[in-house]
Coordinates of C-alpha atoms in Angstrom, one line a residue:
Chain C
M5 CA -15.9 16.2 -41.9
R6 CA -17.1 12.7 -41.1
K7 CA -18.5 11.7 -37.8
S8 CA -18.0 8.2 -36.6
E9 CA -21.3 6.4 -36.5
P10 CA -22.1 4.4 -33.3
G11 CA -22.4 1.3 -35.5
S12 CA -21.4 -2.3 -35.0
A13 CA -17.8 -1.6 -36.3
S14 CA -16.9 0.8 -33.5
R15 CA -18.5 -1.4 -30.8
H16 CA -16.5 -4.3 -32.1
T17 CA -13.3 -2.1 -31.8
R18 CA -14.2 -1.3 -28.3
V19 CA -14.4 -4.9 -27.2
G20 CA -11.2 -5.7 -29.1
E21 CA -9.5 -2.8 -27.4
R22 CA -10.6 -3.9 -24.0
L23 CA -9.3 -7.4 -24.7
I24 CA -6.0 -6.1 -25.8
G25 CA -5.8 -3.9 -22.8
A26 CA -6.4 -6.8 -20.5
L27 CA -3.8 -8.9 -22.2
L28 CA -1.2 -6.2 -21.9
F29 CA -2.1 -5.7 -18.3
A30 CA -1.7 -9.4 -17.7
S31 CA 1.8 -9.4 -19.3
G32 CA 2.8 -6.5 -17.1
A33 CA 1.4 -8.1 -14.0
L34 CA 3.2 -11.4 -14.7
S35 CA 6.7 -9.9 -14.2
I36 CA 5.6 -8.1 -11.1
V37 CA 3.9 -11.2 -9.6
A38 CA 7.0 -13.2 -10.4
T39 CA 9.3 -10.7 -8.7
V40 CA 7.1 -10.4 -5.6
G41 CA 6.9 -14.2 -5.5
I42 CA 10.7 -14.5 -5.6
V43 CA 11.1 -11.9 -2.9
V44 CA 8.5 -13.6 -0.7
V45 CA 10.3 -17.0 -1.1
L46 CA 13.7 -15.4 -0.4
L47 CA 12.3 -13.8 2.8
T48 CA 10.4 -16.8 4.2
E49 CA 13.2 -19.3 3.6
S50 CA 15.7 -16.7 5.0
L51 CA 13.5 -16.4 8.2
G52 CA 14.0 -20.1 8.7
F53 CA 17.8 -19.6 8.4
F54 CA 17.8 -16.7 10.8
A55 CA 15.9 -18.7 13.3
E56 CA 19.0 -20.9 13.7
V57 CA 21.8 -18.4 12.9
S58 CA 21.7 -14.9 14.4
P59 CA 21.8 -12.0 11.8
V60 CA 24.8 -10.6 13.6
E61 CA 26.8 -13.8 13.2
F62 CA 25.8 -13.9 9.6
L63 CA 26.6 -10.4 8.7
A64 CA 29.7 -9.9 10.9
G65 CA 31.3 -13.3 11.0
T66 CA 34.5 -13.8 9.1
R67 CA 34.5 -17.6 8.7
W68 CA 32.2 -19.3 6.2
S69 CA 32.0 -23.0 6.7
P70 CA 28.4 -24.1 6.3
D71 CA 29.1 -27.8 5.7
L72 CA 32.2 -28.7 7.7
V73 CA 32.1 -29.0 11.4
P74 CA 32.6 -26.7 13.3
R75 CA 30.0 -24.9 11.2
S76 CA 30.2 -21.2 10.9
F77 CA 28.0 -18.8 9.0
G78 CA 29.9 -15.5 8.7
I79 CA 29.2 -14.3 5.2
L80 CA 32.0 -11.7 5.1
P81 CA 34.4 -14.0 3.2
L82 CA 31.9 -14.4 0.4
V83 CA 31.1 -10.7 0.4
N84 CA 34.9 -10.1 0.4
G85 CA 35.3 -12.4 -2.6
T86 CA 32.4 -10.8 -4.4
F87 CA 33.7 -7.2 -3.9
L88 CA 37.3 -8.2 -4.6
V89 CA 36.3 -9.5 -8.1
A90 CA 33.9 -6.6 -8.7
A91 CA 36.6 -4.0 -7.6
G92 CA 39.2 -5.6 -9.9
A93 CA 36.7 -5.6 -12.7
A94 CA 35.8 -2.0 -12.1
L95 CA 39.4 -1.0 -12.1
I96 CA 39.6 -2.2 -15.7
A97 CA 36.1 -1.4 -17.0
L98 CA 35.5 2.1 -15.5
P99 CA 38.5 4.0 -16.9
V100 CA 38.6 2.2 -20.2
G101 CA 34.9 2.4 -20.6
L102 CA 34.8 6.1 -19.8
A103 CA 37.7 6.8 -22.2
T104 CA 35.8 4.8 -24.9
A105 CA 32.7 6.8 -24.2
I106 CA 34.5 10.1 -24.4
Y107 CA 36.2 9.1 -27.7
L108 CA 32.9 8.0 -29.2
S109 CA 30.9 11.0 -28.1
E110 CA 33.4 13.8 -28.6
F111 CA 36.1 12.7 -31.0
A112 CA 35.0 9.9 -33.3
S113 CA 33.5 10.7 -36.7
I114 CA 29.8 10.0 -37.1
R115 CA 30.7 7.0 -39.3
T116 CA 33.1 5.5 -36.7
K117 CA 30.5 6.0 -34.0
R118 CA 27.8 4.3 -36.1
T119 CA 30.1 1.3 -36.5
V120 CA 31.7 1.0 -33.1
K121 CA 28.6 1.6 -30.9
P122 CA 26.5 -1.3 -32.3
A123 CA 29.6 -3.5 -32.2
L124 CA 30.0 -2.7 -28.5
E125 CA 26.4 -3.6 -27.9
I126 CA 26.8 -6.9 -29.7
L127 CA 29.8 -7.6 -27.4
A128 CA 27.4 -7.1 -24.5
G129 CA 25.3 -9.9 -25.8
I130 CA 27.9 -12.6 -25.7
P131 CA 26.8 -15.4 -23.4
T132 CA 28.6 -15.1 -20.1
V133 CA 29.6 -18.7 -20.1
V134 CA 31.8 -17.9 -23.2
Y135 CA 33.5 -15.3 -21.1
G136 CA 34.0 -17.8 -18.3
Y137 CA 35.5 -20.3 -20.7
F138 CA 37.7 -17.5 -22.0
A139 CA 38.9 -16.8 -18.4
V140 CA 39.8 -20.5 -17.8
I141 CA 41.5 -21.3 -21.0
L142 CA 43.2 -18.1 -21.8
V143 CA 43.5 -15.6 -19.0
T144 CA 44.4 -18.0 -16.2
P145 CA 47.3 -19.7 -18.2
V146 CA 48.7 -16.3 -19.1
L147 CA 48.5 -15.1 -15.4
R148 CA 50.2 -18.3 -14.4
T149 CA 53.0 -17.7 -16.8
L150 CA 53.5 -14.2 -15.7
F151 CA 53.2 -14.8 -11.9
P152 CA 54.5 -18.2 -11.0
G153 CA 52.7 -19.7 -8.1
V154 CA 49.3 -18.5 -9.1
G155 CA 46.7 -21.2 -8.6
V156 CA 44.4 -22.6 -11.3
F157 CA 41.6 -20.6 -9.6
N158 CA 42.3 -17.0 -8.8
A159 CA 40.4 -13.7 -8.4
A160 CA 42.5 -11.9 -10.9
S161 CA 41.4 -14.0 -13.9
A162 CA 37.8 -13.6 -13.0
A163 CA 38.2 -9.8 -12.3
I164 CA 39.9 -9.3 -15.7
V165 CA 37.3 -11.2 -17.6
V166 CA 34.3 -9.7 -15.7
G167 CA 35.9 -6.3 -16.4
I168 CA 36.0 -7.0 -20.1
M169 CA 32.5 -8.3 -19.9
I170 CA 31.0 -5.1 -18.3
L171 CA 33.2 -2.8 -20.4
P172 CA 30.6 -2.4 -23.2
M173 CA 28.0 -1.6 -20.7
V174 CA 30.1 1.2 -19.2
S175 CA 31.1 2.7 -22.5
S176 CA 27.7 2.4 -24.1
L177 CA 25.7 3.9 -21.1
S178 CA 28.4 6.6 -20.5
E179 CA 28.3 7.5 -24.1
D180 CA 24.6 7.9 -23.9
A181 CA 25.1 10.2 -20.9
L182 CA 27.7 12.3 -22.7
S183 CA 25.6 12.5 -25.9
A184 CA 22.7 13.7 -23.9
V185 CA 24.7 16.8 -22.8
P186 CA 23.2 19.6 -24.9
G187 CA 25.2 20.7 -27.9
S188 CA 24.6 24.3 -26.7
L189 CA 27.1 23.7 -23.8
R190 CA 29.7 22.5 -26.2
E191 CA 29.2 25.6 -28.4
A192 CA 29.4 27.8 -25.4
A193 CA 32.8 26.3 -24.5
Y194 CA 34.1 26.4 -28.0
G195 CA 32.9 29.9 -28.2
V196 CA 35.3 31.1 -25.5
G197 CA 38.2 29.4 -27.2
A198 CA 38.2 25.9 -25.7
T199 CA 39.9 23.1 -27.6
R200 CA 38.1 19.8 -28.3
F201 CA 39.9 18.2 -25.4
E202 CA 39.0 21.0 -23.0
V203 CA 35.4 20.9 -24.1
A204 CA 35.3 17.1 -23.5
T205 CA 37.0 17.0 -20.2
R206 CA 36.0 20.3 -18.5
I207 CA 32.5 20.7 -19.7
V208 CA 30.9 17.6 -21.2
V209 CA 32.2 15.0 -18.7
P210 CA 31.3 17.1 -15.6
A211 CA 27.9 17.8 -17.1
G212 CA 27.4 14.1 -17.8
L213 CA 28.8 13.0 -14.5
P214 CA 25.5 11.8 -12.9
G215 CA 24.8 9.7 -16.0
I216 CA 28.4 8.3 -16.0
A217 CA 28.1 7.5 -12.3
A218 CA 24.8 5.7 -13.0
S219 CA 26.5 3.6 -15.7
F220 CA 29.4 2.8 -13.3
I221 CA 27.1 1.7 -10.5
L222 CA 25.0 -0.4 -12.9
A223 CA 28.2 -2.1 -14.2
I224 CA 29.4 -2.8 -10.7
S225 CA 26.1 -4.2 -9.8
R226 CA 26.3 -6.5 -12.8
A227 CA 29.8 -7.5 -11.8
I228 CA 28.6 -8.3 -8.3
A229 CA 25.7 -10.4 -9.7
E230 CA 28.0 -12.2 -12.3
T231 CA 28.0 -15.9 -11.6
I232 CA 29.4 -18.2 -14.2
V233 CA 32.7 -16.4 -14.8
V234 CA 33.5 -16.3 -11.1
T235 CA 32.4 -19.9 -10.6
L236 CA 34.7 -21.1 -13.3
A237 CA 37.7 -18.9 -12.7
A238 CA 37.8 -17.7 -9.1
G239 CA 37.4 -21.0 -7.3
A240 CA 35.5 -22.0 -4.2
T241 CA 37.7 -20.9 -1.3
P242 CA 35.9 -18.4 0.9
G243 CA 38.4 -16.2 2.5
M244 CA 39.2 -12.7 3.7
T245 CA 42.1 -12.1 1.4
L246 CA 42.6 -9.0 -0.7
D247 CA 45.2 -10.8 -2.8
L248 CA 43.8 -11.0 -6.4
L249 CA 46.2 -13.9 -7.1
Q250 CA 44.5 -16.1 -4.5
S251 CA 41.4 -18.2 -5.0
V252 CA 38.2 -16.8 -3.5
Q253 CA 34.5 -17.6 -3.5
T254 CA 31.9 -15.1 -4.3
M255 CA 28.3 -15.1 -3.1
T256 CA 27.1 -16.2 -6.5
A257 CA 29.6 -19.0 -6.9
Y258 CA 28.6 -20.3 -3.5
I259 CA 25.0 -20.4 -4.5
V260 CA 26.0 -22.4 -7.6
Q261 CA 28.0 -24.8 -5.5
V262 CA 25.2 -25.6 -3.1
S263 CA 22.6 -25.7 -5.9
L264 CA 24.6 -28.3 -7.7
G265 CA 25.4 -30.3 -4.6
D266 CA 23.1 -32.5 -2.5
A267 CA 22.1 -30.2 0.3
P268 CA 18.9 -31.8 1.5
S269 CA 15.8 -29.5 1.3
G270 CA 15.1 -27.9 4.7
S271 CA 18.6 -28.4 6.0
I272 CA 20.5 -25.4 7.3
E273 CA 22.9 -25.7 4.4
Y274 CA 20.0 -25.5 2.0
R275 CA 18.6 -22.4 3.8
T276 CA 21.9 -20.6 3.5
L277 CA 21.1 -20.4 -0.3
F278 CA 18.2 -18.0 0.5
A279 CA 20.0 -16.0 3.1
V280 CA 23.0 -15.4 0.7
G281 CA 20.6 -14.8 -2.2
L282 CA 18.6 -12.3 -0.2
L283 CA 21.7 -10.3 0.7
L284 CA 22.9 -10.4 -2.9
F285 CA 19.5 -9.2 -4.0
L286 CA 19.5 -6.4 -1.5
I287 CA 23.0 -5.2 -2.6
T288 CA 22.1 -5.2 -6.3
L289 CA 18.7 -3.6 -5.7
A290 CA 20.3 -0.8 -3.7
L291 CA 22.9 -0.2 -6.4
N292 CA 20.2 -0.3 -9.2
L293 CA 18.0 2.2 -7.3
L294 CA 21.0 4.5 -6.7
S295 CA 21.8 4.3 -10.4
Q296 CA 18.2 5.0 -11.3
R297 CA 18.0 8.0 -9.0
M298 CA 21.2 9.5 -10.6
T299 CA 19.8 9.1 -14.1
T300 CA 16.6 10.8 -13.1
R301 CA 18.4 13.7 -11.5
F302 CA 20.6 14.0 -14.6
R303 CA 17.5 14.2 -16.8
E304 CA 16.0 16.9 -14.6
S305 CA 19.0 19.1 -14.8
F306 CA 18.8 19.3 -18.6
R307 CA 15.0 19.6 -19.0
Chain P
M5 CA 36.4 58.5 -44.3
A6 CA 36.8 54.7 -44.6
P7 CA 36.8 53.2 -41.1
E8 CA 39.2 50.4 -40.5
A9 CA 37.8 47.0 -41.4
V10 CA 38.0 44.3 -38.7
L11 CA 36.3 41.5 -40.6
E12 CA 36.0 41.1 -44.3
T13 CA 34.5 38.3 -46.4
V14 CA 35.6 37.7 -49.9
G15 CA 33.3 35.6 -52.1
L16 CA 32.2 33.6 -49.1
G17 CA 30.0 30.6 -49.6
V18 CA 28.8 27.8 -47.3
R19 CA 27.2 24.5 -48.1
Y20 CA 25.7 22.0 -45.8
G21 CA 26.1 18.8 -47.7
E22 CA 24.5 19.5 -51.1
T23 CA 22.5 22.5 -49.8
R24 CA 23.9 25.9 -50.5
V25 CA 23.2 28.2 -47.6
I26 CA 25.0 31.3 -48.5
E27 CA 26.8 32.2 -51.7
D28 CA 29.4 34.8 -52.8
I29 CA 29.1 37.2 -50.0
S30 CA 31.6 40.0 -49.8
L31 CA 31.3 42.5 -47.1
T32 CA 33.4 44.3 -44.5
I33 CA 32.6 44.9 -40.8
P34 CA 34.1 48.2 -39.7
K35 CA 35.9 48.5 -36.4
R36 CA 33.8 49.4 -33.3
R37 CA 30.5 49.5 -35.1
V38 CA 27.4 47.6 -34.4
V39 CA 26.4 45.7 -37.6
A40 CA 23.0 43.9 -37.8
F41 CA 22.2 41.0 -40.1
I42 CA 18.5 40.9 -40.9
G43 CA 16.4 38.7 -43.2
P44 CA 13.8 36.0 -43.2
S45 CA 14.3 32.7 -41.5
G46 CA 16.6 30.5 -43.5
C47 CA 18.2 33.4 -45.4
G48 CA 21.7 32.4 -44.1
K49 CA 22.3 35.2 -41.6
S50 CA 23.3 32.9 -38.7
T51 CA 25.4 30.8 -41.0
L52 CA 27.2 33.9 -42.2
L53 CA 27.8 35.0 -38.5
R54 CA 29.2 31.6 -37.6
C55 CA 31.8 31.9 -40.4
F56 CA 33.4 34.7 -38.4
N57 CA 34.5 32.4 -35.5
R58 CA 34.6 29.2 -37.4
M59 CA 31.6 27.8 -35.5
N60 CA 30.6 26.1 -38.7
D61 CA 33.6 23.8 -38.3
L62 CA 31.5 21.9 -35.7
V63 CA 29.0 20.9 -38.4
P64 CA 30.6 17.9 -40.1
T65 CA 28.8 18.5 -43.4
A66 CA 29.6 22.2 -43.6
R67 CA 31.9 23.4 -46.4
V68 CA 33.2 26.9 -46.5
T69 CA 34.6 28.5 -49.7
G70 CA 36.0 32.0 -50.2
Q71 CA 37.8 34.0 -47.5
V72 CA 37.1 35.5 -44.1
L73 CA 39.8 38.0 -43.2
F74 CA 40.2 39.1 -39.6
R75 CA 42.5 42.2 -39.6
G76 CA 43.7 41.1 -43.0
R77 CA 44.5 37.5 -42.0
D78 CA 42.5 34.6 -43.5
L79 CA 40.7 32.8 -40.7
Y80 CA 40.4 29.7 -42.8
A81 CA 44.1 29.5 -43.8
P82 CA 45.9 26.3 -42.9
G83 CA 47.6 26.5 -39.5
V84 CA 45.0 28.8 -38.0
E85 CA 43.7 27.4 -34.7
P86 CA 39.9 27.7 -34.4
A87 CA 40.3 28.0 -30.6
D88 CA 42.5 31.2 -31.1
V89 CA 39.9 32.6 -33.5
R90 CA 37.1 32.1 -31.1
R91 CA 39.0 33.7 -28.2
A92 CA 39.5 36.8 -30.3
I93 CA 36.0 36.7 -31.7
G94 CA 33.5 35.9 -28.9
M95 CA 30.0 34.7 -29.4
V96 CA 26.6 34.9 -27.6
F97 CA 24.0 32.4 -28.7
Q98 CA 20.3 32.4 -29.4
K99 CA 19.4 30.6 -26.2
P100 CA 21.2 31.4 -23.0
N101 CA 23.6 28.5 -22.5
P102 CA 25.4 28.9 -19.2
F103 CA 27.5 26.0 -18.0
P104 CA 25.9 24.0 -15.2
K105 CA 28.4 25.5 -12.8
S106 CA 28.4 28.5 -10.4
I107 CA 28.1 32.0 -11.7
F108 CA 31.7 32.6 -10.9
E109 CA 32.9 29.4 -12.6
N110 CA 31.0 30.2 -15.8
I111 CA 33.3 33.2 -16.3
A112 CA 36.4 31.8 -14.8
F113 CA 36.3 28.8 -17.2
G114 CA 37.1 30.9 -20.2
L115 CA 39.8 32.8 -18.3
R116 CA 41.5 29.6 -17.1
I117 CA 41.6 27.8 -20.4
N118 CA 43.0 30.9 -22.0
G119 CA 45.9 31.1 -19.6
F120 CA 44.7 33.9 -17.3
Q121 CA 46.0 33.1 -13.9
D122 CA 46.2 36.2 -11.8
D123 CA 43.3 38.2 -10.5
I124 CA 40.7 35.9 -11.9
G125 CA 38.3 37.3 -9.3
D126 CA 38.9 40.9 -10.5
R127 CA 38.3 39.9 -14.1
V128 CA 35.1 38.0 -13.2
E129 CA 33.9 41.2 -11.4
A130 CA 34.8 43.4 -14.3
S131 CA 33.1 41.2 -16.8
L132 CA 29.9 41.0 -14.7
R133 CA 30.0 44.8 -14.4
A134 CA 30.5 45.2 -18.1
A135 CA 27.5 42.9 -18.7
A136 CA 25.4 44.9 -16.2
L137 CA 24.9 41.9 -14.0
W138 CA 27.2 42.6 -11.1
D139 CA 24.7 44.3 -8.9
E140 CA 22.3 41.5 -9.2
V141 CA 24.7 38.6 -8.5
N142 CA 27.6 39.9 -6.5
H143 CA 26.3 38.4 -3.2
R144 CA 25.8 34.9 -4.8
L145 CA 28.7 34.3 -7.1
D146 CA 28.8 30.7 -5.9
A147 CA 25.2 30.0 -6.8
D148 CA 24.2 27.8 -9.7
A149 CA 24.0 29.8 -12.9
L150 CA 21.0 27.7 -14.0
G151 CA 19.1 29.4 -11.1
L152 CA 19.2 32.8 -12.8
S153 CA 16.4 34.1 -14.9
A154 CA 16.7 33.8 -18.7
G155 CA 17.6 37.4 -19.1
Q156 CA 20.2 37.2 -16.4
Q157 CA 21.6 34.0 -17.9
Q158 CA 22.0 35.7 -21.2
R159 CA 23.8 38.6 -19.7
L160 CA 26.0 36.1 -17.9
C161 CA 26.8 34.6 -21.3
I162 CA 27.8 38.1 -22.5
A163 CA 30.0 38.5 -19.4
R164 CA 31.6 35.1 -20.2
A165 CA 32.3 36.2 -23.7
L166 CA 33.7 39.6 -22.6
A167 CA 36.0 38.1 -19.9
V168 CA 38.5 36.7 -22.4
E169 CA 38.8 40.2 -24.0
P170 CA 37.7 39.6 -27.5
E171 CA 37.9 42.2 -30.2
V172 CA 34.6 41.2 -31.8
L173 CA 31.4 40.1 -30.3
L174 CA 29.1 37.9 -32.4
M175 CA 25.5 37.7 -31.2
D176 CA 23.1 35.2 -32.8
E177 CA 19.6 36.5 -32.0
P178 CA 20.6 37.1 -28.3
A179 CA 17.2 38.3 -27.3
S180 CA 15.0 35.8 -29.1
A181 CA 14.4 33.7 -26.0
L182 CA 13.8 36.7 -23.7
D183 CA 10.7 38.5 -22.6
P184 CA 10.3 42.1 -23.6
I185 CA 11.7 43.6 -20.3
A186 CA 14.8 41.4 -20.6
T187 CA 15.1 42.2 -24.2
G188 CA 15.1 45.9 -23.4
R189 CA 17.9 45.4 -20.9
M190 CA 19.8 43.4 -23.5
E191 CA 19.5 46.3 -26.0
D192 CA 20.6 48.8 -23.3
L193 CA 23.6 46.6 -22.7
I194 CA 24.5 46.5 -26.4
G195 CA 24.2 50.3 -26.3
E196 CA 26.8 50.4 -23.5
L197 CA 29.2 48.0 -25.3
R198 CA 28.9 50.0 -28.5
G199 CA 32.1 52.0 -29.2
D200 CA 34.3 49.5 -27.1
Y201 CA 33.7 46.5 -29.2
T202 CA 32.9 45.5 -32.8
I203 CA 29.5 43.8 -32.6
V204 CA 27.8 41.7 -35.2
I205 CA 24.3 40.8 -34.3
V206 CA 21.8 38.6 -36.1
T207 CA 18.2 39.5 -35.4
H208 CA 14.8 38.6 -36.9
N209 CA 13.4 41.8 -35.3
M210 CA 13.7 44.7 -37.6
Q211 CA 12.8 47.3 -35.0
Q212 CA 15.6 45.9 -32.9
A213 CA 18.1 46.2 -35.7
A214 CA 16.9 49.8 -36.3
R215 CA 17.3 50.6 -32.6
I216 CA 20.7 49.2 -31.8
S217 CA 22.8 49.0 -35.0
D218 CA 25.0 51.4 -36.9
D219 CA 24.9 49.4 -40.2
T220 CA 22.5 46.8 -41.4
A221 CA 22.9 44.0 -44.0
F222 CA 19.8 42.5 -45.5
L223 CA 20.2 38.8 -46.6
Y224 CA 17.8 37.0 -48.8
M225 CA 18.0 33.3 -49.8
G226 CA 21.7 33.1 -49.1
E227 CA 22.6 36.3 -50.9
L228 CA 23.6 39.7 -49.6
V229 CA 21.0 42.1 -51.0
E230 CA 21.8 45.4 -49.4
Y231 CA 24.2 46.7 -46.8
K232 CA 24.5 50.2 -45.6
E233 CA 24.0 52.6 -42.7
T234 CA 21.0 51.4 -40.7
Q235 CA 19.1 54.6 -41.0
R236 CA 19.5 54.8 -44.8
L237 CA 18.6 51.1 -45.2
F238 CA 15.4 51.5 -43.4
T239 CA 14.3 54.9 -44.8
N240 CA 15.6 54.5 -48.3
P241 CA 16.1 50.9 -49.4
E242 CA 17.4 50.6 -52.9
D243 CA 16.5 47.0 -53.7
E244 CA 12.8 46.1 -54.0
R245 CA 13.4 42.9 -51.9
T246 CA 14.7 44.9 -49.1
E247 CA 11.8 47.3 -49.3
A248 CA 9.3 44.4 -49.4
Y249 CA 10.9 42.8 -46.3
I250 CA 11.2 46.0 -44.1
T251 CA 7.7 47.1 -45.0
G252 CA 6.4 43.7 -44.0
R253 CA 5.2 42.5 -47.4
R254 CA 7.6 39.6 -47.4
G255 CA 9.3 37.5 -44.7

């Protein structure tokens, strides 16, 4: 047995460790400080906006016209556009993503799973601008051929492409949730004579449901926050329509539009950026927290 | 007096990948007897048990050779549905593994997937009574099964297996995760089921094998060493490896 001597070497280590600890703390603090800073800016600039426009008008108004007289600051058209695209994307990504996850977790051979899952995760790493381009040059023309009268900008094209974009996220995270269901539950179900399909649909999916729901919410949150695809494909027409073939504008696309334009700093139009950004932030924050809570609850139930 | 054989293995061997786990095992399980498999860890007793309901099918690398006959029919013949095998030959596992559902649904699940439609409630009650759990849970059938104690959960798993009316009950160290009191109740329950079912039980506890089984098989390094009436095996072992194991000199 060797005792460590209180010599210079160990003192040196202690100083080094303290330095490393401080550096790591600083790295952690950086992201927190940045987040807090962003929230503070969002809040203060939004306060300036809400000094001129009442929150009720902002949240309940159904006409969004911040630059053209008569001005109107009802954000519902932008919220509508955002949720229309997100809902359309969810309609594609959630069922297909869940089906993929069930296949990978319960039916695919180990080799298939080892090939397909990393491929899906690579798909998730494609820059979103590529997806946006894909929407404009491929999906929109196809839609325009199938449905005459569809405009160059329409919600459907954006919804389809955003759906494809969030699909790997749904399938990968749902697959994680299904794989986390203990094998002993599968054995129990097989043990009473269940078929593979029955085990998957009646035992594994219900047991993994909180994790699946968390992946759904996270994916919807990502669809809501998606910017470039909707800017390129969905257009810039704030409206209360539920028609996917119409052009709409999402909150994110509006932010891009104003950021690129020449809204003078300090003007009301400039301040709408922060009010819209704040609402967008609150929506995605709420969704992410909800998703996190579901994942935690899921882990607890299988301690 | 040769009792009717329910299960019979002929030259049975199992490999996991390149590893041989059991080799050339031929034995018969007589009807309505309690048969215990004993042996040191890794001797292949659980693997052998899992051949009887094709549970090894779930291990992708497992390869089964030889035959397992259930009432004379080869369970591994082409065209045999593993799900049908497992309905007729139920299983209770090492750790209690109730579904994260209500007590009632834990049992109703097996009934429903096997096409029972009428009097599910009666069947659930009968199975819970047979597993000596009814009196403890009859007032809270809708409660989450995961809220039960480990011993109750394991009896629920037995009730779940009994509900689909199997002929054989396989038990893979069913008391290993239980405290001594729950273990005692489990053994009492096996005593009650004795005579109605053919039971094959794997245990690492020799006293338990001696208490509850009619016949005992001793396995060692994937080989069936000795298999006879429990009392004779424990009082008069023929093979020196058996003797070494049951006297505690090895294992």
